[in-house]
mmCIF file with all atom_site columns, C-alpha atoms in Angstrom:
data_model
loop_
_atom_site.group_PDB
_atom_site.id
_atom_site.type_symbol
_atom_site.label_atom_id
_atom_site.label_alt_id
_atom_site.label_comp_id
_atom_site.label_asym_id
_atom_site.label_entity_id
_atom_site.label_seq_id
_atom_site.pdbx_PDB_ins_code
_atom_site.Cartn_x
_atom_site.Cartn_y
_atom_site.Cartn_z
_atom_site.occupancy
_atom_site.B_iso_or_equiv
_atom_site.pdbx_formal_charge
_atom_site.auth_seq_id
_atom_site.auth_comp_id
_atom_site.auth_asym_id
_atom_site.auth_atom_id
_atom_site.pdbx_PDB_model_num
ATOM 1  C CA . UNK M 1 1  ? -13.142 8.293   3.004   1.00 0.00 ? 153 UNK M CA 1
ATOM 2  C CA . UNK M 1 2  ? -9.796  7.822   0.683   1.00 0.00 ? 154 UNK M CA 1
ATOM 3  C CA . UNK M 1 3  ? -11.342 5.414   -2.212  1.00 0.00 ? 155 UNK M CA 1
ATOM 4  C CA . UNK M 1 4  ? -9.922  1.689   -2.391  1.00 0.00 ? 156 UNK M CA 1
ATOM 5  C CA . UNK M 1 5  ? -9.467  2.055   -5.837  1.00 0.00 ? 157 UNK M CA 1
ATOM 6  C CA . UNK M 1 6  ? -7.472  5.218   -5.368  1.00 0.00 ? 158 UNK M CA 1
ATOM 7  C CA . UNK M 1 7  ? -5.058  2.906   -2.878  1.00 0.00 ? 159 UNK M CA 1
ATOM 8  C CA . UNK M 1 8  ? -4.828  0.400   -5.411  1.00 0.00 ? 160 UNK M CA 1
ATOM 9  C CA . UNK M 1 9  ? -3.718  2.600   -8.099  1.00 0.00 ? 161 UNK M CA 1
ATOM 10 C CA . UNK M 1 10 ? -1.176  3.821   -5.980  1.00 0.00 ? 162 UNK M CA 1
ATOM 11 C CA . UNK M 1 11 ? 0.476   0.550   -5.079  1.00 0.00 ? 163 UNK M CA 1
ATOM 12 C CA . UNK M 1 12 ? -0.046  -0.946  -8.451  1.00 0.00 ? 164 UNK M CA 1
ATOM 13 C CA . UNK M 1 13 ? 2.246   2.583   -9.502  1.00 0.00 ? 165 UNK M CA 1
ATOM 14 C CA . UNK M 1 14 ? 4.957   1.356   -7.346  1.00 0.00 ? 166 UNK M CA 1
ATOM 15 C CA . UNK M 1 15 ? 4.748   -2.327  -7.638  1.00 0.00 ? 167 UNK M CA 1
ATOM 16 C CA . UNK M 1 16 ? 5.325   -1.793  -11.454 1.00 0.00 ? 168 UNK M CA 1
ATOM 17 C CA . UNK M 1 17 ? 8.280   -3.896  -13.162 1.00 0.00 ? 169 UNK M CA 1
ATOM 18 C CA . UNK M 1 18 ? 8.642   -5.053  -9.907  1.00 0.00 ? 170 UNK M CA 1
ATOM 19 C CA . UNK M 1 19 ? 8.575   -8.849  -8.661  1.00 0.00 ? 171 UNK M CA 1
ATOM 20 C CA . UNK M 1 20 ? 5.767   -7.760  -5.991  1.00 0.00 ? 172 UNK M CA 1
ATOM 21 C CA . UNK M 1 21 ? 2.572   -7.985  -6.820  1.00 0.00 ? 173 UNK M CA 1
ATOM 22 C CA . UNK M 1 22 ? -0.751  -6.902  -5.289  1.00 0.00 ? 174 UNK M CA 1
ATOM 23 C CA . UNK M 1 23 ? -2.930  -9.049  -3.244  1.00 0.00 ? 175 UNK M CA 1
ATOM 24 C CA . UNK M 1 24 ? -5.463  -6.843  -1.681  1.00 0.00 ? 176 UNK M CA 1
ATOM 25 C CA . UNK M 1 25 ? -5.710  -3.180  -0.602  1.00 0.00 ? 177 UNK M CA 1
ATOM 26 C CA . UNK M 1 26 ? -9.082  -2.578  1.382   1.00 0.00 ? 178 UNK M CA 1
ATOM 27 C CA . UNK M 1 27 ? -9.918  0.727   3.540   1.00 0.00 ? 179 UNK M CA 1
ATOM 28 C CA . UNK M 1 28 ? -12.326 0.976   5.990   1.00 0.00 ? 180 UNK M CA 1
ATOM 29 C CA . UNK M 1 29 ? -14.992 3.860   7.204   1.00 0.00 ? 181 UNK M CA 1
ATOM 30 C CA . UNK M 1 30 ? -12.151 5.497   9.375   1.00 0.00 ? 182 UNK M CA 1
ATOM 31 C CA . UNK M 1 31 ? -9.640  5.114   6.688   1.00 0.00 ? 183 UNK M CA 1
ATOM 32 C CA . UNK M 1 32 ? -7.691  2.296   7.931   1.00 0.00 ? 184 UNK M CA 1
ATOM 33 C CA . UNK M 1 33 ? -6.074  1.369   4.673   1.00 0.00 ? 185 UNK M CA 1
ATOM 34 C CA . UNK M 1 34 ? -4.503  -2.542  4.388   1.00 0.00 ? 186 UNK M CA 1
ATOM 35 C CA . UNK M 1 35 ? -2.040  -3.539  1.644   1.00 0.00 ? 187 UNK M CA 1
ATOM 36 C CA . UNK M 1 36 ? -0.943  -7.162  1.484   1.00 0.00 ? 188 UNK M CA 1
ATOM 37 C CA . UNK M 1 37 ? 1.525   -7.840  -1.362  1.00 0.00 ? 189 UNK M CA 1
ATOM 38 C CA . UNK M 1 38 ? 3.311   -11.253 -2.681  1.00 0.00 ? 190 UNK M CA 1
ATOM 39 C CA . UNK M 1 39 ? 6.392   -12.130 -4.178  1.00 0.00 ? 191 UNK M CA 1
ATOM 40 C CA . UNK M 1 40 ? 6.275   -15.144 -6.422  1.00 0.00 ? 192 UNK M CA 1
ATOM 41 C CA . UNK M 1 41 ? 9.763   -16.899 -6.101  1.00 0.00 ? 193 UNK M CA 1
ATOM 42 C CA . UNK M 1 42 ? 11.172  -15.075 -2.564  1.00 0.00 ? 194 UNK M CA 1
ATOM 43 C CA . UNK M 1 43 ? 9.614   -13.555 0.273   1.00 0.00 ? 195 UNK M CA 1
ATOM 44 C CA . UNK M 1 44 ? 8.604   -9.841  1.126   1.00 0.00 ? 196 UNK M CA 1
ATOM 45 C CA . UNK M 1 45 ? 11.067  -8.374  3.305   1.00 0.00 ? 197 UNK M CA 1
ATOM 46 C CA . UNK M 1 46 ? 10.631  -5.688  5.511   1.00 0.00 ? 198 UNK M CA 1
ATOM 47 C CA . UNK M 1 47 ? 11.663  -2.757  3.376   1.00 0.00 ? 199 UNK M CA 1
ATOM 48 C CA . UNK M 1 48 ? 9.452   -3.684  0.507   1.00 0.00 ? 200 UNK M CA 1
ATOM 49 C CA . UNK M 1 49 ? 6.745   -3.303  2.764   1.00 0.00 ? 201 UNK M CA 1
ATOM 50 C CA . UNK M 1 50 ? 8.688   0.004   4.118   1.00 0.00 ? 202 UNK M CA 1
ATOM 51 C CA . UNK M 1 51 ? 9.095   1.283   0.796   1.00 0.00 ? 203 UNK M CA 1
ATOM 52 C CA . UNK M 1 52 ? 5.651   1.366   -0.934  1.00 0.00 ? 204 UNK M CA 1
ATOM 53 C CA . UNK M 1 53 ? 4.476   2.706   2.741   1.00 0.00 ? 205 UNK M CA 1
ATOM 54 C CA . UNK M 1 54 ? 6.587   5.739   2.147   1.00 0.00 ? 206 UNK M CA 1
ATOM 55 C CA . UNK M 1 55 ? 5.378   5.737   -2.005  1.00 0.00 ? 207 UNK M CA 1
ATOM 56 C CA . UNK M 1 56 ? 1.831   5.749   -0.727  1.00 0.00 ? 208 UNK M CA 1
ATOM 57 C CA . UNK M 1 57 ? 2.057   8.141   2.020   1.00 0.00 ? 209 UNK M CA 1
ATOM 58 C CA . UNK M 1 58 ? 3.652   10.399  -0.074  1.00 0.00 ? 210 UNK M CA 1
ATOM 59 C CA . UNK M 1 59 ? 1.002   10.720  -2.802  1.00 0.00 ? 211 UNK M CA 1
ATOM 60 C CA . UNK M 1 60 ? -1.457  11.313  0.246   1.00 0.00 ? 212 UNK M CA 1
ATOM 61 C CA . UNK M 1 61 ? -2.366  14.277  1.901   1.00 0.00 ? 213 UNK M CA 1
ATOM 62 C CA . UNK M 1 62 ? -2.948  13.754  5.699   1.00 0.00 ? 214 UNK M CA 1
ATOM 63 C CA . UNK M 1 63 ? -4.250  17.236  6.163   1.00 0.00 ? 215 UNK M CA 1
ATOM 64 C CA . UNK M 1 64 ? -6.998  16.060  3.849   1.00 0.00 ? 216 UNK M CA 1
ATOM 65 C CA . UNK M 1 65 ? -7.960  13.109  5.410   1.00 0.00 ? 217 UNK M CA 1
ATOM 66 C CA . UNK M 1 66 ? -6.101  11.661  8.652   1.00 0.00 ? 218 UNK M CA 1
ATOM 67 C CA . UNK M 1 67 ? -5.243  7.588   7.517   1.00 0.00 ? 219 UNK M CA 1
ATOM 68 C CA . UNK M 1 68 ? -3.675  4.689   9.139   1.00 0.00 ? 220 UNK M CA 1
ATOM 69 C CA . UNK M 1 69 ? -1.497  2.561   6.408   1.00 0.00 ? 221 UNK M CA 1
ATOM 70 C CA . UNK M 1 70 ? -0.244  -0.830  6.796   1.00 0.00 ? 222 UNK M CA 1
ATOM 71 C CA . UNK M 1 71 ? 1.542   -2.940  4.227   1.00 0.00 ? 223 UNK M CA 1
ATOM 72 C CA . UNK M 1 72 ? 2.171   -6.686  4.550   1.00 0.00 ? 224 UNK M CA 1
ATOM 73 C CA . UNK M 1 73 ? 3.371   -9.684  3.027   1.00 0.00 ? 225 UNK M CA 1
ATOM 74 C CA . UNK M 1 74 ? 0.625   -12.152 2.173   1.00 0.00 ? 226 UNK M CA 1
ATOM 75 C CA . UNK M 1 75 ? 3.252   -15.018 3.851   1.00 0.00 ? 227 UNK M CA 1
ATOM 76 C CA . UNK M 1 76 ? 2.916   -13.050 7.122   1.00 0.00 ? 228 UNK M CA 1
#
């Protein structure tokens, strides 16, 4: 199983002098890993969401441990 804390790190990398911010990142037993981020003053759009997707699948090794990733906006 692909640590939360591990997840976290990872978005927290990319969110970085960013206006996004973390909400929650959780991953369950079969490694179905949930992001929801926040911006304060304007929504999330699409390719934020997109983006830290791509950041996070690319610092993870599928043929280490198969994963489902979704990232959403806190407003959605």
């Amino acid at each position: 199983m692909i640590p939360a804390h591990l997840i976290e790190s990872l978005a927290n990398e990319y969110l970085e002098g960013t206006q996004l911010s973390l909400v929650e990142a959780t991953v369950s037993e079969d490694n179905d890993i949930e992001i929801i981020i926040t911006r304060k003053d304007e929504g999330v759009s699409v390719d934020d969401c997109v983006n830290l997707s791509r950041h996070i699948e690319s610092k993870l090794d599928r043929d280490k441990e198969d994963f489902s990733l979704t990232v959403s906006s806190a407003g959605i």
